[in-house]
Amino acid sequence: MKAWEKNIRKVVPYVPGEQPNQPDMIKLNTNENPYPPAPGVVDAIKSFDTDRLRLYPDPTAKILVDALAAEYGLKPENIFVGVGSDDVLAMIYLTFFNSDKPIFFPDITYSFYDVWADEFRVPYEVQPLNDDFTINKSDYYKENGGVIFPNPNAPTGIIMELSEIEDIIQANPDVIVVVDEAYIDFGGVSALPLIEKYDNLIVVQTFSKSRSLAGMRIGYAMAQPKLIRYMNDVKYSFNSYTMNQLTLAAGAAALADRAYFDETRNKIIATRERTKKELAALGFVFGDSKSNFIFASHPKVSAEELMGALREQNIYVRHFTHPERIRNYLRISIGTDAEMDALIAFLKNYLA
Ligand code: PMP
């Protein structure tokens, strides 16, 4: 081993879901939205003045921040934007998770949380979900260096009541509590109204799911101005220009079309509820997902086998091998009605 190798920041990276690009594939493995972005997004991109690309983008991302502030009835000072919520969450870790005490998150959750902890040398302690995959709020009452969990949780899709989230925030006045609401628009109740009351709460959302812009990479945090200022200080010490000009224009345009947003998310919710009935009829067991995916297990056929069989049909779903107790589950994103019909038709036949 070379001497310099001792000083490498070694990390075991997060493994994103695969991005196959096959004709006729049914891609239900990375919780993308099956519907295209709002028509206004297409117009904004087509009419974009490419000469402006000579110039650096606005480091304050004003057009996007202002549009988000208007959308949520907040002030621009309440909003931080980043390159997908992954970037926003990484900035939150860097800014706020610097204690010697461990940060807490569930044992079954977004598999990036422990990766950032390792990367930034943040101690952490996972809190096991209950057997029904719900979060036990009192696990988060112990002394810690910060708390983060998704609501609804991923990959389970299970939501936590707002009153329970508030209990966790109240029990942790000395640390930052992050509620990762990547999937909140599919039927959950957002913790956003609580940011006025609690100076230690950060709510994180994304354009990747409910706004059909995973490929654009836009995420945002909402919190009291002091927290946002601290995050911006860290961001400007890292990369001032995280949001490029085209992204800013597309993001603002997506927010301008509330009717399209409501129409597509309502379609996804309706398709999810129908898919639940069909999967239950086939013997699958799953929790009551309020996200754009269903985390399901079949008592007779292993998740691994099912995933392989689906793949042969060009149907992609996600399978996690860790932790052990979710090994027999598949995470199935909600696609169009036609895509879910094809999935169900195949499963019916396969399980018969
Ligand atoms: N949080 C959770 C819980 C997620 O599942 C994802 C999607 N992988 C993200 C954050 C990150 O999403 P994005 O960076 O596309 O906003």
Coordinates of C-alpha atoms and ligand atoms in Angstrom, one line a residue:
M1 CA 0.0 0.0 0.0
K2 CA 1.3 3.5 -0.9
A3 CA 1.6 5.9 2.0
W4 CA -0.9 8.3 0.4
E5 CA -3.5 5.6 0.4
K6 CA -3.7 5.9 4.2
N7 CA -5.2 9.4 3.7
I8 CA -7.9 8.5 1.2
R9 CA -11.5 9.3 2.3
K10 CA -12.7 5.8 1.8
V11 CA -16.4 5.3 1.5
V12 CA -18.7 2.5 0.5
P13 CA -20.9 4.4 -2.0
Y14 CA -24.7 4.5 -2.2
V15 CA -25.9 2.3 -5.0
P16 CA -28.6 4.0 -7.1
G17 CA -31.3 1.9 -8.8
E18 CA -30.2 0.9 -12.3
Q19 CA -31.2 3.0 -15.3
P20 CA -31.7 0.5 -18.1
N21 CA -32.7 2.0 -21.4
Q22 CA -34.5 -0.7 -23.3
P23 CA -37.3 -0.2 -25.8
D24 CA -40.7 -1.3 -24.3
M25 CA -39.3 -1.6 -20.7
I26 CA -41.6 -1.1 -17.8
K27 CA -39.5 0.8 -15.3
L28 CA -40.8 0.6 -11.8
N29 CA -37.5 0.5 -10.0
T30 CA -36.6 4.1 -9.0
N31 CA -39.8 5.8 -8.1
E32 CA -39.8 8.1 -11.1
N33 CA -43.1 9.7 -12.2
P34 CA -44.6 7.9 -15.2
Y35 CA -46.0 11.2 -16.6
P36 CA -44.0 13.8 -18.5
P37 CA -43.2 17.2 -16.8
A38 CA -45.8 20.0 -17.0
P39 CA -46.2 21.4 -20.5
G40 CA -44.8 24.8 -19.3
V41 CA -41.5 23.1 -18.5
V42 CA -41.2 22.0 -22.1
D43 CA -41.9 25.5 -23.3
A44 CA -39.4 27.0 -20.8
I45 CA -36.7 24.7 -22.1
K46 CA -37.6 25.2 -25.8
S47 CA -37.6 29.0 -25.5
F48 CA -34.5 29.2 -23.3
D49 CA -32.0 31.8 -24.7
T50 CA -28.8 29.7 -25.0
D51 CA -26.7 32.8 -25.4
R52 CA -27.2 33.2 -21.6
L53 CA -25.2 30.1 -21.0
R54 CA -22.1 32.2 -21.4
L55 CA -22.9 33.6 -18.0
Y56 CA -22.8 32.0 -14.6
P57 CA -26.3 31.2 -13.2
D58 CA -27.7 33.3 -10.4
P59 CA -26.1 31.9 -7.2
T60 CA -29.2 32.8 -5.2
A61 CA -31.4 30.8 -7.6
K62 CA -33.9 33.7 -7.2
I63 CA -36.5 32.7 -9.8
L64 CA -36.8 29.2 -8.3
V65 CA -36.6 30.3 -4.7
D66 CA -39.3 33.0 -5.2
A67 CA -41.5 30.5 -7.0
L68 CA -41.2 28.0 -4.2
A69 CA -41.9 30.8 -1.6
A70 CA -45.0 31.7 -3.4
E71 CA -46.1 28.1 -3.7
Y72 CA -45.8 27.4 0.0
G73 CA -46.7 30.8 1.4
L74 CA -43.2 31.3 2.7
K75 CA -40.5 34.0 2.4
P76 CA -37.4 33.4 0.1
E77 CA -35.3 33.4 3.3
N78 CA -37.1 30.1 4.3
I79 CA -35.9 28.2 1.3
F80 CA -32.6 26.5 0.3
V81 CA -32.4 24.8 -3.1
G82 CA -30.0 22.1 -4.3
V83 CA -29.2 19.6 -7.0
G84 CA -31.9 17.1 -6.1
S85 CA -32.8 16.5 -2.4
D86 CA -29.7 14.3 -2.2
D87 CA -27.6 17.5 -2.5
V88 CA -29.8 19.3 0.0
L89 CA -29.5 16.4 2.4
A90 CA -25.8 16.2 2.0
M91 CA -25.5 20.0 2.8
I92 CA -27.7 19.4 5.9
Y93 CA -25.3 16.7 7.1
L94 CA -22.3 19.0 6.5
T95 CA -23.9 22.0 8.2
F96 CA -25.8 20.5 11.2
F97 CA -24.6 17.0 12.0
N98 CA -21.3 17.7 13.7
S99 CA -21.9 16.4 17.1
D100 CA -19.9 13.6 18.9
K101 CA -23.3 12.1 19.7
P102 CA -24.8 9.8 17.1
I103 CA -27.5 11.0 14.7
F104 CA -30.6 8.7 14.7
F105 CA -32.5 7.3 11.7
P106 CA -34.6 4.1 11.2
D107 CA -32.9 0.8 10.5
I108 CA -35.1 0.4 7.4
T109 CA -34.9 3.7 5.5
Y110 CA -33.4 5.6 2.7
S111 CA -30.1 3.9 2.1
F112 CA -28.2 7.1 1.6
Y113 CA -28.4 8.2 5.2
D114 CA -25.7 5.9 6.5
V115 CA -23.5 6.6 3.5
W116 CA -23.4 10.4 4.2
A117 CA -22.8 9.6 7.8
D118 CA -19.8 7.5 6.9
E119 CA -18.6 10.0 4.3
F120 CA -18.7 13.0 6.7
R121 CA -17.5 10.9 9.7
V122 CA -20.8 11.5 11.6
P123 CA -21.5 8.8 14.2
Y124 CA -25.0 7.3 13.8
E125 CA -27.2 4.8 15.5
V126 CA -30.1 3.1 13.7
Q127 CA -33.5 2.8 15.5
P128 CA -35.3 -0.4 14.5
L129 CA -38.8 0.0 13.0
N130 CA -41.6 -1.9 14.7
D131 CA -42.6 -5.3 13.1
D132 CA -45.3 -3.5 11.1
F133 CA -42.6 -1.1 9.8
T134 CA -43.9 1.9 11.7
I135 CA -41.5 4.2 13.5
N136 CA -41.5 4.1 17.3
K137 CA -41.3 7.7 18.2
S138 CA -39.9 7.1 21.7
D139 CA -36.8 5.6 20.2
Y140 CA -35.9 9.2 19.2
Y141 CA -36.3 10.6 22.7
K142 CA -32.8 9.5 23.7
E143 CA -29.9 11.9 23.6
N144 CA -28.5 12.2 20.0
G145 CA -26.7 14.5 17.6
G146 CA -29.6 14.9 15.2
V147 CA -32.6 13.1 13.7
I148 CA -33.5 12.3 10.1
F149 CA -36.3 10.2 8.7
P150 CA -38.4 10.2 5.5
N151 CA -42.1 10.7 5.8
P152 CA -43.6 8.6 4.2
N153 CA -40.6 6.3 5.0
A154 CA -38.7 4.7 2.1
P155 CA -38.7 2.0 1.0
T156 CA -41.8 1.1 3.2
G157 CA -44.1 3.9 2.0
I158 CA -45.6 4.1 5.5
I159 CA -46.6 7.5 6.9
M160 CA -46.2 8.8 10.4
E161 CA -48.9 11.0 11.9
L162 CA -48.0 14.7 12.2
S163 CA -48.7 14.7 15.9
E164 CA -46.1 11.9 16.4
I165 CA -43.6 13.9 14.3
E166 CA -44.2 16.9 16.5
D167 CA -43.6 14.8 19.5
I168 CA -40.1 13.8 18.1
I169 CA -39.3 17.5 17.3
Q170 CA -40.4 18.6 20.8
A171 CA -38.3 15.9 22.4
N172 CA -35.2 17.1 20.5
P173 CA -34.9 20.9 21.0
D174 CA -31.1 20.8 21.1
V175 CA -30.5 19.1 17.7
I176 CA -31.8 19.5 14.2
V177 CA -34.7 17.3 13.1
V178 CA -35.0 16.6 9.4
V179 CA -38.2 15.3 7.8
D180 CA -37.4 14.1 4.3
E181 CA -40.7 14.5 2.4
A182 CA -39.6 13.2 -1.0
Y183 CA -42.9 11.4 -1.3
I184 CA -45.3 13.6 0.7
D185 CA -47.3 14.8 -2.3
F186 CA -48.8 11.3 -2.8
G187 CA -51.3 11.5 0.1
G188 CA -49.3 12.5 3.2
V189 CA -49.7 15.5 5.5
S190 CA -46.6 17.7 5.4
A191 CA -44.8 18.8 8.5
L192 CA -44.2 22.2 6.7
P193 CA -46.6 24.2 8.9
L194 CA -44.4 23.2 11.9
I195 CA -41.4 25.2 10.8
E196 CA -42.9 28.4 12.1
K197 CA -43.2 26.9 15.6
Y198 CA -39.8 25.0 15.7
D199 CA -36.4 26.5 15.0
N200 CA -34.8 23.1 14.9
L201 CA -37.0 21.6 12.1
I202 CA -36.0 21.2 8.4
V203 CA -38.5 19.9 5.9
V204 CA -36.9 18.6 2.6
Q205 CA -38.8 18.0 -0.6
T206 CA -38.0 17.3 -4.3
F207 CA -39.1 17.8 -7.8
S208 CA -38.0 14.3 -8.7
K209 CA -41.2 12.5 -7.9
S210 CA -44.5 14.5 -7.9
R211 CA -43.2 17.0 -10.4
S212 CA -41.8 14.6 -12.9
L213 CA -38.3 16.2 -12.9
A214 CA -35.9 13.5 -11.6
G215 CA -33.7 14.2 -14.6
M216 CA -33.4 17.9 -13.8
R217 CA -32.2 17.4 -10.2
I218 CA -34.0 19.9 -8.0
G219 CA -34.5 19.6 -4.3
Y220 CA -35.3 22.1 -1.6
A221 CA -35.2 22.6 2.2
M222 CA -37.7 24.7 4.1
A223 CA -36.9 26.0 7.6
Q224 CA -36.5 29.2 9.7
P225 CA -34.2 31.7 8.0
K226 CA -31.4 31.2 10.5
L227 CA -31.1 27.5 9.5
I228 CA -31.2 28.4 5.8
R229 CA -28.5 31.0 6.3
Y230 CA -26.2 28.4 7.9
M231 CA -26.8 26.0 5.0
N232 CA -26.1 28.7 2.5
D233 CA -22.8 29.5 4.2
V234 CA -21.7 25.9 3.8
K235 CA -23.0 25.8 0.2
Y236 CA -21.1 28.9 -0.8
S237 CA -18.0 27.4 0.8
F238 CA -18.4 24.4 -1.5
N239 CA -20.0 25.3 -4.8
S240 CA -21.8 28.6 -5.3
Y241 CA -23.4 27.6 -8.6
T242 CA -25.2 24.4 -7.9
M243 CA -28.3 25.2 -9.9
N244 CA -27.8 25.8 -13.6
Q245 CA -29.8 28.2 -15.6
L246 CA -31.9 25.7 -17.5
T247 CA -32.8 23.9 -14.2
L248 CA -33.9 27.2 -12.6
A249 CA -36.2 28.0 -15.6
A250 CA -37.6 24.4 -15.7
G251 CA -38.2 24.4 -11.9
A252 CA -40.0 27.7 -11.9
A253 CA -42.2 26.6 -14.8
A254 CA -43.1 23.3 -13.1
L255 CA -44.4 25.3 -10.1
A256 CA -46.5 27.6 -12.3
D257 CA -48.9 24.7 -13.3
R258 CA -50.7 23.6 -10.2
A259 CA -53.6 22.0 -12.2
Y260 CA -51.1 19.6 -14.0
F261 CA -49.4 18.8 -10.7
D262 CA -52.7 17.9 -9.0
E263 CA -53.9 15.9 -12.0
T264 CA -50.8 13.8 -12.3
R265 CA -50.4 13.1 -8.6
N266 CA -54.1 12.2 -8.2
K267 CA -53.8 9.8 -11.1
I268 CA -50.8 8.2 -9.4
I269 CA -52.7 7.9 -6.1
A270 CA -55.7 6.3 -7.9
T271 CA -53.4 3.9 -9.7
R272 CA -51.7 3.0 -6.4
E273 CA -54.9 2.3 -4.6
R274 CA -56.1 0.1 -7.5
T275 CA -52.7 -1.7 -7.6
K276 CA -53.0 -2.4 -3.9
K277 CA -56.3 -4.3 -4.4
E278 CA -54.8 -6.3 -7.3
L279 CA -51.7 -7.2 -5.4
A280 CA -53.7 -8.2 -2.2
A281 CA -55.9 -10.4 -4.4
L282 CA -52.7 -12.2 -5.6
G283 CA -51.6 -12.8 -2.0
F284 CA -49.0 -10.1 -1.6
V285 CA -48.6 -8.5 1.8
F286 CA -47.7 -4.8 2.2
G287 CA -48.2 -1.8 4.4
D288 CA -50.5 1.1 3.6
S289 CA -48.2 3.1 1.3
K290 CA -48.8 6.8 0.9
S291 CA -46.0 7.2 -1.6
N292 CA -45.6 6.4 -5.3
F293 CA -44.5 2.9 -4.6
I294 CA -45.6 -0.3 -2.8
F295 CA -43.3 -2.4 -0.7
A296 CA -44.6 -5.9 -1.0
S297 CA -43.7 -9.4 -0.2
H298 CA -45.3 -12.7 -1.3
P299 CA -45.6 -15.5 1.2
K300 CA -45.0 -18.3 -1.4
V301 CA -42.5 -16.9 -3.8
S302 CA -39.2 -15.2 -2.9
A303 CA -38.6 -11.5 -3.9
E304 CA -35.5 -12.5 -5.6
E305 CA -37.2 -15.1 -7.8
L306 CA -40.0 -12.6 -8.6
M307 CA -37.6 -9.9 -9.5
G308 CA -35.8 -12.2 -11.9
A309 CA -39.0 -13.3 -13.5
L310 CA -40.2 -9.8 -14.0
R311 CA -36.9 -8.7 -15.4
E312 CA -37.2 -11.3 -18.1
Q313 CA -40.4 -9.5 -19.1
N314 CA -38.5 -6.2 -19.2
I315 CA -40.3 -5.1 -16.0
Y316 CA -37.9 -3.6 -13.5
V317 CA -38.6 -3.3 -9.8
R318 CA -36.2 -2.7 -6.9
H319 CA -35.0 -5.4 -4.4
F320 CA -32.9 -4.5 -1.3
T321 CA -30.7 -7.2 0.3
H322 CA -30.1 -5.2 3.5
P323 CA -31.2 -5.2 6.2
E324 CA -32.1 -8.9 6.3
R325 CA -35.7 -8.4 7.3
I326 CA -36.6 -6.7 4.0
R327 CA -34.9 -9.3 1.9
N328 CA -38.2 -10.8 0.8
Y329 CA -39.7 -7.5 -0.3
L330 CA -39.9 -5.8 -3.7
R331 CA -40.3 -2.1 -4.0
I332 CA -42.7 -1.5 -6.9
S333 CA -43.0 2.1 -8.2
I334 CA -46.4 3.2 -9.4
G335 CA -46.4 3.6 -13.2
T336 CA -49.2 4.4 -15.6
D337 CA -52.4 2.3 -15.5
A338 CA -51.3 0.4 -18.5
E339 CA -47.9 -0.4 -17.0
M340 CA -49.5 -1.6 -13.8
D341 CA -52.0 -3.7 -15.8
A342 CA -49.1 -5.4 -17.5
L343 CA -47.3 -6.1 -14.2
I344 CA -50.5 -7.5 -12.6
A345 CA -51.3 -9.6 -15.7
F346 CA -47.8 -11.2 -15.6
L347 CA -47.9 -11.8 -11.8
K348 CA -51.4 -13.4 -12.1
N349 CA -50.1 -15.8 -14.7
Y350 CA -46.8 -16.5 -12.8
L351 CA -48.4 -17.1 -9.5
A352 CA -51.2 -19.3 -10.8
Ligands
PMP1 N1 -35.1 11.0 0.0 C1 -35.7 9.8 -0.2 C2 -36.4 9.2 0.9 C3 -35.6 9.2 -1.5 O1 -36.2 8.0 -1.7 C4 -34.9 9.9 -2.6 C5 -34.9 9.3 -3.9 N2 -33.8 8.4 -4.2 C6 -34.3 11.1 -2.3 C7 -34.4 11.6 -1.0 C8 -33.5 11.8 -3.3 O2 -34.2 12.2 -4.3 P1 -33.7 13.4 -5.3 O3 -32.2 13.6 -5.1 O4 -34.0 12.9 -6.7 O5 -34.5 14.6 -4.9

